[in-house]
CSV table of C-alpha atoms in Angstrom, one decimal:
chain,number,residue,atom,x,y,z
A,216,MET,CA,101.7,-93.1,100.5
A,217,LEU,CA,99.9,-90.2,102.4
A,218,THR,CA,101.5,-87.8,99.6
A,219,ARG,CA,99.9,-90.0,96.9
A,220,ILE,CA,96.5,-90.0,98.6
A,221,LEU,CA,96.5,-86.3,99.0
A,222,MET,CA,97.5,-85.9,95.4
A,223,VAL,CA,94.6,-88.0,94.3
A,224,LEU,CA,92.0,-86.2,96.6
A,225,LEU,CA,93.4,-82.9,95.2
A,226,LEU,CA,92.9,-84.0,91.6
A,227,VAL,CA,89.6,-85.5,92.1
A,228,GLY,CA,88.4,-82.3,93.9
A,229,TRP,CA,89.6,-80.2,91.1
A,230,MET,CA,88.2,-82.2,88.2
A,231,PRO,CA,84.5,-81.3,88.4
A,232,VAL,CA,85.3,-77.6,88.6
A,233,GLN,CA,87.5,-77.9,85.5
A,234,ALA,CA,84.8,-79.9,83.7
A,235,GLY,CA,82.3,-77.4,84.7
A,236,GLU,CA,84.5,-74.5,83.6
A,237,ASP,CA,85.0,-76.1,80.2
A,238,GLU,CA,81.1,-76.4,79.9
A,239,VAL,CA,80.7,-72.8,80.7
A,240,VAL,CA,83.4,-71.8,78.3
A,241,MET,CA,81.8,-73.8,75.6
A,242,ALA,CA,78.2,-72.3,76.4
A,243,VAL,CA,79.6,-68.9,76.2
A,244,ASP,CA,81.5,-69.5,72.9
A,245,ARG,CA,78.2,-71.3,71.5
A,246,PHE,CA,76.3,-68.4,72.4
A,247,LEU,CA,78.6,-65.7,71.0
A,248,HIS,CA,78.9,-67.6,67.7
A,249,GLY,CA,75.0,-67.8,67.7
A,250,ALA,CA,74.8,-64.1,68.4
A,251,SER,CA,77.2,-63.3,65.6
A,252,VAL,CA,75.0,-65.3,63.0
A,253,GLY,CA,71.8,-64.2,64.6
A,254,ASP,CA,70.7,-67.8,65.5
A,255,ALA,CA,67.4,-67.5,67.4
A,256,ALA,CA,67.6,-71.2,68.4
A,257,ILE,CA,70.9,-70.8,70.2
A,258,HIS,CA,69.7,-67.6,72.0
A,259,ASP,CA,66.6,-69.6,73.1
A,260,ALA,CA,68.8,-72.3,74.5
A,261,PHE,CA,71.3,-69.8,76.4
A,262,TRP,CA,68.8,-67.6,78.0
A,263,ALA,CA,66.7,-69.1,80.9
A,264,GLU,CA,63.1,-68.2,81.1
A,265,GLU,CA,63.6,-66.2,84.5
A,266,LEU,CA,66.5,-64.1,82.6
A,267,ILE,CA,66.7,-60.5,83.8
A,268,TYR,CA,69.0,-58.6,81.2
A,269,THR,CA,70.3,-55.1,81.8
A,270,SER,CA,71.4,-53.7,78.4
A,271,SER,CA,74.3,-51.2,77.7
A,272,ASN,CA,71.7,-48.7,76.9
A,273,GLY,CA,70.2,-48.8,80.4
A,274,THR,CA,67.2,-50.8,79.8
A,275,ARG,CA,66.2,-54.0,81.7
A,276,PHE,CA,64.0,-56.9,80.2
A,277,GLY,CA,63.4,-60.5,80.1
A,278,LYS,CA,63.7,-63.4,77.8
A,279,ALA,CA,60.4,-62.8,76.0
A,280,GLU,CA,61.3,-59.3,75.1
A,281,LEU,CA,64.7,-60.4,74.0
A,282,MET,CA,63.5,-63.3,71.8
A,283,SER,CA,60.5,-61.1,70.3
A,284,GLY,CA,63.3,-59.2,68.5
A,285,MET,CA,64.5,-62.4,66.9
A,286,GLU,CA,61.1,-63.5,65.7
A,287,GLY,CA,61.0,-64.8,62.3
A,288,SER,CA,64.8,-64.5,61.8
A,289,THR,CA,67.0,-67.0,60.1
A,290,PRO,CA,70.9,-67.5,60.8
A,291,THR,CA,73.1,-65.4,58.6
A,292,PRO,CA,75.7,-67.4,56.6
A,293,GLU,CA,79.1,-67.2,58.2
A,294,ASP,CA,80.6,-65.6,55.1
A,295,GLU,CA,78.0,-62.8,55.3
A,296,VAL,CA,78.4,-62.0,59.1
A,297,ALA,CA,79.0,-58.1,59.5
A,298,VAL,CA,80.2,-58.5,63.3
A,299,TRP,CA,81.7,-61.4,65.1
A,300,TYR,CA,81.6,-61.5,68.8
A,301,ARG,CA,84.1,-63.2,71.2
A,302,ALA,CA,84.8,-63.2,74.8
A,303,ASP,CA,88.2,-62.0,75.9
A,304,ASP,CA,89.5,-62.5,79.5
A,305,LEU,CA,86.6,-64.7,80.6
A,306,ASP,CA,86.6,-65.0,84.3
A,307,ILE,CA,84.4,-67.9,85.9
A,308,GLN,CA,83.7,-68.2,89.7
A,309,TYR,CA,81.4,-70.7,91.2
A,310,GLU,CA,79.1,-70.1,94.1
A,311,GLY,CA,77.2,-73.3,94.8
A,312,PRO,CA,75.2,-74.3,91.6
A,313,LEU,CA,76.0,-71.1,89.8
A,314,ALA,CA,78.5,-69.8,87.6
A,315,LEU,CA,79.4,-66.2,87.8
A,316,ILE,CA,81.1,-64.8,84.7
A,317,SER,CA,82.7,-61.7,83.5
A,318,PHE,CA,84.4,-60.9,80.4
A,319,THR,CA,85.3,-58.3,77.7
A,320,LEU,CA,82.8,-58.7,74.8
A,321,VAL,CA,84.7,-58.0,71.5
A,322,ALA,CA,82.5,-57.1,68.6
A,323,ALA,CA,84.8,-57.2,65.6
A,324,ASN,CA,83.3,-55.4,62.5
A,325,VAL,CA,84.2,-57.5,59.4
A,326,ALA,CA,83.9,-54.5,56.8
A,327,ASP,CA,86.3,-52.1,58.5
A,328,GLU,CA,88.2,-54.5,60.9
A,329,SER,CA,87.3,-52.1,63.7
A,330,GLU,CA,86.6,-53.4,67.3
A,331,ALA,CA,84.1,-52.4,70.0
A,332,TYR,CA,84.5,-53.5,73.5
A,333,PHE,CA,81.9,-54.2,76.2
A,334,LEU,CA,82.2,-55.3,79.8
A,335,ASN,CA,79.8,-58.2,80.2
A,336,SER,CA,78.9,-60.2,83.3
A,337,GLY,CA,76.3,-62.9,83.9
A,338,VAL,CA,75.0,-65.5,86.3
A,339,LEU,CA,74.5,-69.0,84.9
A,340,LYS,CA,73.1,-72.2,86.2
A,341,ILE,CA,72.3,-75.6,84.9
A,342,ILE,CA,68.7,-75.9,83.8
A,343,ASP,CA,67.5,-78.9,81.6
A,344,GLY,CA,71.1,-80.2,81.6
A,345,ARG,CA,72.8,-77.1,80.1
A,346,TRP,CA,74.2,-73.8,81.4
A,347,GLN,CA,71.6,-71.1,81.0
A,348,ALA,CA,71.8,-67.3,81.9
A,349,ILE,CA,69.5,-66.1,84.4
A,350,ARG,CA,71.2,-62.6,84.8
A,351,TRP,CA,73.1,-60.7,82.2
A,352,HIS,CA,74.7,-57.2,82.3
A,353,ALA,CA,76.3,-55.4,79.4
A,354,THR,CA,78.2,-52.1,79.7
A,355,HIS,CA,80.1,-50.0,77.2
A,356,LYS,CA,83.8,-50.4,78.0
A,357,ALA,CA,85.4,-46.8,78.7
A,358,GLN,CA,87.9,-45.9,76.1
A,359,GLY,CA,91.4,-45.0,77.1
């Protein structure tokens, strides 16, 4: 009987993290699809107002500057996308209400089938009922 109670407690304790992890994976996947097609609404939903973004070229900026680059854009039809983005080796750790993520961003070029790799990490928290990035770091992955 004690074993059964312990098993239930272990499973109940595990379920919220698993559910949260699934939500984070879905948020990242949805964002990367939106980045591939250039969907400003998906970007707007993913980036928190207090975002601090450190780019792979060494610049740092916030959501307003990031979104200004998408002003007036419309999503590209999927059959016209030049580069598809995906997250490989996504690692998620939780610290209180925050999800700390790291992954290899793969930029797959449709025309020549080449791939570029970046090491990305971010801090997400639930704002307005969805996971949003408050910190983001993108770095070119060293070749070799």
